[in-house]
Short mmCIF file of C-alpha atoms and ligand atoms in Angstrom, two decimals:
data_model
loop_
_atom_site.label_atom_id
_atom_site.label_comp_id
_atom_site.label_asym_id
_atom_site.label_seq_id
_atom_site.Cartn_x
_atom_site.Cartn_y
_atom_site.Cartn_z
CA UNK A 1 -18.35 33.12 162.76
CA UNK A 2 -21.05 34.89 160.89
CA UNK A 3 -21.96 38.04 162.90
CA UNK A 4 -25.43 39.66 162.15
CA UNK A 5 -27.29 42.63 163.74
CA UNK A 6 -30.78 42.60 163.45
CA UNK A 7 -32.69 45.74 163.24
CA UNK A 8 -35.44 44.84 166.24
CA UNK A 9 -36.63 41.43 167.94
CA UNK A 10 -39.37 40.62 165.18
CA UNK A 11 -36.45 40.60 162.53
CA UNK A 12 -33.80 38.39 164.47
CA UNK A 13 -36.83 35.91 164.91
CA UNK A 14 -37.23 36.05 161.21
CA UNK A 15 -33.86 35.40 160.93
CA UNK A 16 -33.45 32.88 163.14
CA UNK A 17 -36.65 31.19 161.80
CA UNK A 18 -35.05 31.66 158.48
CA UNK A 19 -31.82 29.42 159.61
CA UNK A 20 -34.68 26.53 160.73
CA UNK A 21 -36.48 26.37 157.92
CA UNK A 22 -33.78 26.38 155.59
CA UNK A 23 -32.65 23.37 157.16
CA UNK A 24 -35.72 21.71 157.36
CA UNK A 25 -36.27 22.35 153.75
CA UNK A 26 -32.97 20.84 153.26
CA UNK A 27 -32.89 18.12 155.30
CA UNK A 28 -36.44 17.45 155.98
CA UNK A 29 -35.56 14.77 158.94
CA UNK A 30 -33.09 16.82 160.47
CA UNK A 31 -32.53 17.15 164.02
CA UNK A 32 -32.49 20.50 165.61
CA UNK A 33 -31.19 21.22 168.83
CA UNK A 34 -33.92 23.93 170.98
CA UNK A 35 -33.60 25.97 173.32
CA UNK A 36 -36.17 27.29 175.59
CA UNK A 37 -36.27 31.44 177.44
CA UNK A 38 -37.55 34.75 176.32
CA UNK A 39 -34.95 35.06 173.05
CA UNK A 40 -36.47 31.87 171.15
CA UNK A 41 -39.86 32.77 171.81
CA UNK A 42 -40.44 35.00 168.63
CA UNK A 43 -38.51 32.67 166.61
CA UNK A 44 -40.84 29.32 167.52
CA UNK A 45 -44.13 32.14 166.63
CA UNK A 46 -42.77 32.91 163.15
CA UNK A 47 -41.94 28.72 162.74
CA UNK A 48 -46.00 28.38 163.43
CA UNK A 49 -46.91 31.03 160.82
CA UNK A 50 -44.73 29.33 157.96
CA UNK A 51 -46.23 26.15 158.95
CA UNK A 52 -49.89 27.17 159.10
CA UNK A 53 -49.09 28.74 155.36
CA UNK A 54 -47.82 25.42 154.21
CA UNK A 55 -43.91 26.39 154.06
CA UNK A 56 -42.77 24.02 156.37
CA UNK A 57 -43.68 20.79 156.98
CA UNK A 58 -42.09 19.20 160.50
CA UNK A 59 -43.41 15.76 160.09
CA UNK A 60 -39.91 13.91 159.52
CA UNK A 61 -38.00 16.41 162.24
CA UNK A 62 -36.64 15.07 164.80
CA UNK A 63 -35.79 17.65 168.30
CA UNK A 64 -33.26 17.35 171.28
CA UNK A 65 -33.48 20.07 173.68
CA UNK A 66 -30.33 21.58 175.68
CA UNK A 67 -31.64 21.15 179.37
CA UNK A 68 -34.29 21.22 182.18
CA UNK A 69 -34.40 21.86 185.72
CA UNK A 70 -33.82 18.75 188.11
CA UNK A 71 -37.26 18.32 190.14
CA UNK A 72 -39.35 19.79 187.98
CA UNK A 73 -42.28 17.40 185.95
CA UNK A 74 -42.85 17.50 182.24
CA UNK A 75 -46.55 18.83 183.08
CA UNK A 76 -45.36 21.71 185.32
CA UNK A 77 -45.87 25.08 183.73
CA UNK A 78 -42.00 25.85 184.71
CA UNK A 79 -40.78 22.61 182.59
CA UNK A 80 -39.26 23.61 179.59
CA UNK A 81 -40.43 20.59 178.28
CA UNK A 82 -43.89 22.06 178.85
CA UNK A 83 -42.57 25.58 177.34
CA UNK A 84 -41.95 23.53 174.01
CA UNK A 85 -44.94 21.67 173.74
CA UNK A 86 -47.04 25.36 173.95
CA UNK A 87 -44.53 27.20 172.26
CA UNK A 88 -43.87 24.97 169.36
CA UNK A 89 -44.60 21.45 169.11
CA UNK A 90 -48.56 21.42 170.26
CA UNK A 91 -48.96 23.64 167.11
CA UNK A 92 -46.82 22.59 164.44
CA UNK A 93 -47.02 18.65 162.79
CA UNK A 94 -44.22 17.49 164.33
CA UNK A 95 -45.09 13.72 165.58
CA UNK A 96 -44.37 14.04 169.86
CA UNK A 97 -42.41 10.89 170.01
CA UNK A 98 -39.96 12.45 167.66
CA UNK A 99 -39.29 15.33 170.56
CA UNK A 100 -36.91 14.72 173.35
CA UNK A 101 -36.40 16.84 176.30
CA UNK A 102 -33.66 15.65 179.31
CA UNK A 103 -35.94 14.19 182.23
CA UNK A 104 -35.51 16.71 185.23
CA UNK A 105 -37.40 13.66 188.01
CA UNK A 106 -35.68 10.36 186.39
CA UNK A 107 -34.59 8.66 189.25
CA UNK A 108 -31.36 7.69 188.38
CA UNK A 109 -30.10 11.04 187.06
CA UNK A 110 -26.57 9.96 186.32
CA UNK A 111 -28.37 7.24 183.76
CA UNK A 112 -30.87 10.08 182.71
CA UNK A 113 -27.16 12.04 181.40
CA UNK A 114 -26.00 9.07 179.76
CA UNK A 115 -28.88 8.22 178.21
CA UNK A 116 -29.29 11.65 176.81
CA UNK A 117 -25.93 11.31 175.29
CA UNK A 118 -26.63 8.25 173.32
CA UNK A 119 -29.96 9.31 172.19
CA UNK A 120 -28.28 12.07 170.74
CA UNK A 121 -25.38 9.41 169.01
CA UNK A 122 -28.31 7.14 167.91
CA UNK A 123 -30.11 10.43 166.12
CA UNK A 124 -26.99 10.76 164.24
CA UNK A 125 -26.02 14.33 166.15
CA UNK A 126 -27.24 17.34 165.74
CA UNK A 127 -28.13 19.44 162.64
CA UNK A 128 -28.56 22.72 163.79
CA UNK A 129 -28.48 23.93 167.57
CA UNK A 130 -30.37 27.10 168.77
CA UNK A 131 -29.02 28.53 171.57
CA UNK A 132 -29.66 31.83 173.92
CA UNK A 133 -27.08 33.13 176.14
CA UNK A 134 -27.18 34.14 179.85
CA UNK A 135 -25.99 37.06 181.28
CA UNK A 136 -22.85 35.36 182.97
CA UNK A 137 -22.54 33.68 179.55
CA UNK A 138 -23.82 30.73 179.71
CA UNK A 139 -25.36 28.68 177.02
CA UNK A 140 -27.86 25.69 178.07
CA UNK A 141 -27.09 25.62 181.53
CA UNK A 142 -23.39 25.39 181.59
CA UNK A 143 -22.56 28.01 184.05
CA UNK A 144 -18.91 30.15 184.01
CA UNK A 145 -16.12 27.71 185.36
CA UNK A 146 -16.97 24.26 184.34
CA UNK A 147 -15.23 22.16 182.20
CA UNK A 148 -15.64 22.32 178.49
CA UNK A 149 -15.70 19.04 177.74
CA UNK A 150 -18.43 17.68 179.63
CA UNK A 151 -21.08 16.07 177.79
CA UNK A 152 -24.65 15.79 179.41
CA UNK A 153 -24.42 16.38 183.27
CA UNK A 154 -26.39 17.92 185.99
CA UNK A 155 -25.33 21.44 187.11
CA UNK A 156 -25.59 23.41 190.10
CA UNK A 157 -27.55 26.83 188.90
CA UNK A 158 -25.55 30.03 190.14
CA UNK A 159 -27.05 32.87 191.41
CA UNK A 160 -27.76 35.15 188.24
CA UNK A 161 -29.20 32.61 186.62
CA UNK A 162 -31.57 31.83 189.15
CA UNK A 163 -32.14 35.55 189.50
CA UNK A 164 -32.97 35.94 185.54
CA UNK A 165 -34.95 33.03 185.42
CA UNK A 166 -37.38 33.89 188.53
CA UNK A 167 -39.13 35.98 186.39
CA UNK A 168 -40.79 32.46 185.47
CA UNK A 169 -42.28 31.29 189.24
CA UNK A 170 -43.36 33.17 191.98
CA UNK A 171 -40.12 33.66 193.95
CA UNK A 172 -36.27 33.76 194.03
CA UNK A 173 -36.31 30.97 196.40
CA UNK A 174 -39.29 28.79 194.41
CA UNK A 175 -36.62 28.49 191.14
CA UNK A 176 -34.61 25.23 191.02
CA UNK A 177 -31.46 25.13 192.22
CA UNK A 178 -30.08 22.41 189.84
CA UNK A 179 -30.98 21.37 186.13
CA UNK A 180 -29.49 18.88 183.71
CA UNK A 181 -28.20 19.73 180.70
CA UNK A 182 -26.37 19.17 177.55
CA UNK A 183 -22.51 20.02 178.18
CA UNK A 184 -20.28 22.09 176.05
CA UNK A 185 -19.03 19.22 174.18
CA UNK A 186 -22.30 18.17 173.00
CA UNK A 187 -23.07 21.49 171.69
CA UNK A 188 -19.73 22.04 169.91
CA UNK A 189 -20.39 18.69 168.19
CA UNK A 190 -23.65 20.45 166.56
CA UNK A 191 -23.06 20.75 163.04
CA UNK A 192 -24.16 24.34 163.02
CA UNK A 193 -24.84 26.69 165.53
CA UNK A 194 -27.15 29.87 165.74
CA UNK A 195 -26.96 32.12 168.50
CA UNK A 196 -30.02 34.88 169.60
CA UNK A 197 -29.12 37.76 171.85
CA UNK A 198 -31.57 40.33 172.61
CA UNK A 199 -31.87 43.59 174.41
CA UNK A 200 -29.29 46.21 175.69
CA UNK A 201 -28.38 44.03 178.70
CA UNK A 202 -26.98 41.15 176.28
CA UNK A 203 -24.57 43.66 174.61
CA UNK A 204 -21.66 42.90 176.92
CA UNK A 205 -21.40 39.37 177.38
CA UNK A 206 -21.91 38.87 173.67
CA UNK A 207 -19.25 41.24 173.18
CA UNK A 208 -17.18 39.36 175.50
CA UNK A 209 -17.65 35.92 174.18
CA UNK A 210 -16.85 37.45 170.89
CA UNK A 211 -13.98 39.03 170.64
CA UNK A 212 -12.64 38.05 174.58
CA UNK A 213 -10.62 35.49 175.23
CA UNK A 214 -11.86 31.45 175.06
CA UNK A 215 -12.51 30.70 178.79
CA UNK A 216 -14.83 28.47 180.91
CA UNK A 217 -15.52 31.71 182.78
CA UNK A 218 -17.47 32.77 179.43
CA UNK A 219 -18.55 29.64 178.25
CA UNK A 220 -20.01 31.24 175.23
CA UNK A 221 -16.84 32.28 174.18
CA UNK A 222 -16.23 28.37 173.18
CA UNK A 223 -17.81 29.18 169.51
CA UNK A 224 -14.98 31.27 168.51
CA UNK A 225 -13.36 27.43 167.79
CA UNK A 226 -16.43 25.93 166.22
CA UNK A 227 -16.75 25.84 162.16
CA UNK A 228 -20.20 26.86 161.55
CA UNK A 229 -21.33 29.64 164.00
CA UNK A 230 -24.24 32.45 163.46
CA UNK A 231 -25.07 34.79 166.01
CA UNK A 232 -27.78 37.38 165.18
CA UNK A 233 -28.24 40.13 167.94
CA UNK A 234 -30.63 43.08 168.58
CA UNK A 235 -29.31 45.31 171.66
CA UNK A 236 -32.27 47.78 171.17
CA UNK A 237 -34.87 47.50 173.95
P1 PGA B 301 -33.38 34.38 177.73
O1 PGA B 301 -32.43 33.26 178.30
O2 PGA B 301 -33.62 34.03 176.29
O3 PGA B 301 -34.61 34.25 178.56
O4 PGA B 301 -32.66 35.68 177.89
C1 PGA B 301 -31.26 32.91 177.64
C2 PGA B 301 -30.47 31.92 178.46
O5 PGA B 301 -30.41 32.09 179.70
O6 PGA B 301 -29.91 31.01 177.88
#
């Protein structure tokens, strides 16, 4: 596990935007795993700037998402299908049909998993996953406690992570109280992973997932066993 500490929140999204591009450049139909929240925000900003300069060029990248909440439509402002589209994909040339987000109102939700799981198969796995991390350590929605071999599934959201997230909507009660999203398995099966924590109130849980012991009560503490791991961190607020 590479283990870097960035010096504010404008250089870990440089960093992290660093990491993306690199493998674009590499591999310039590669598919990145995204993540949506507050962390990745800067990160997606800095993408758009490269692009607009003519450093990247997105048109062969493919993009699977980690999760969404259950109930919520692709055109609601809450959908973090919607949060890609305006904070990435409406301004970069990446071709629509090459982004894929889990469905949160498929009517057959068990399919909606499975189908998200072979999509991913059929795109030949992921490149490079992006992920944040909640405060109870969860990465995409895979809350302390469940299994870690679960694939894509829908989860029950616990109470601090409906608390963090209500920033987004108008109330506690108005924030979803289930999502779907891609399981711990499908995440260790990334190729490489990069990890953004920041602010002061990240400092434990990284430090637990870290250096504590491997547990489903931490799921982030997983990527201790996975080959190819960066996490960049700023605790400063
Ligand atoms: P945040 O969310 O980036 O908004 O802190 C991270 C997460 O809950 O995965």
């Amino acid at each position: 596990m590479k283990y870097i500490e960035a010096k504010n929140y404008n250089d870990l999204s440089r960093k992290a935007a660093n990491i993306l591009s690199a493998q674009v450049i590499l591999k310039p139909d590669a598919v990145l795993g995204l993540a949506t929240g507050s962390t990745p925000i800067g990160t997606y900003k800095q993408l758009i700037e490269w692009y607009e300069k003519g450093d990247i060029d997105f048109s062969g990248v493919r993009t699977v998402n980690l999760d969404e909440y259950v109930g919520v439509t692709p055109d609601d402002p809450h959908s973090y299908r919607y949060f890609m589209n305006t904070n990435l994909f409406d301004h970069v040339n990446i071709k629509k049909s090459n982004t894929n987000v889990p469905s949160g109102t498929a009517v057959d939700m068990e399919k909606e998993c499975e189908r998200y799981n072979n999509l991913i198969s059929e795109l030949g796995g992921i490149d490079l996953q992006l992920l944040g991390i909640g405060h109870n350590g969860h990465i995409g929605f895979n809350e302390p406690g469940q299994a870690f071999e679960k694939m894509t599934h829908i989860v029950e959201l616990g109470e601090s992570t409906r608390e963090a997230n209500k920033r987004f909507f108008d109330s506690y009660d108005a924030v979803p109280h289930y999502a779907i999203t891609m399981g711990i398995k499908a995440i260790m099966q990334a190729r490489k992973l990069v990890l953004i924590a920041n602010g002061s109130d990240k400092e434990e849980i990284i430090k637990k997932a870290i250096y504590g012991p491997v547990t489903p009560e931490v799921p982030a503490s997983i990527l201790q066993l996975h080959p190819d791991v960066t996490v960049i961190c700023c605790f400063k607020d």
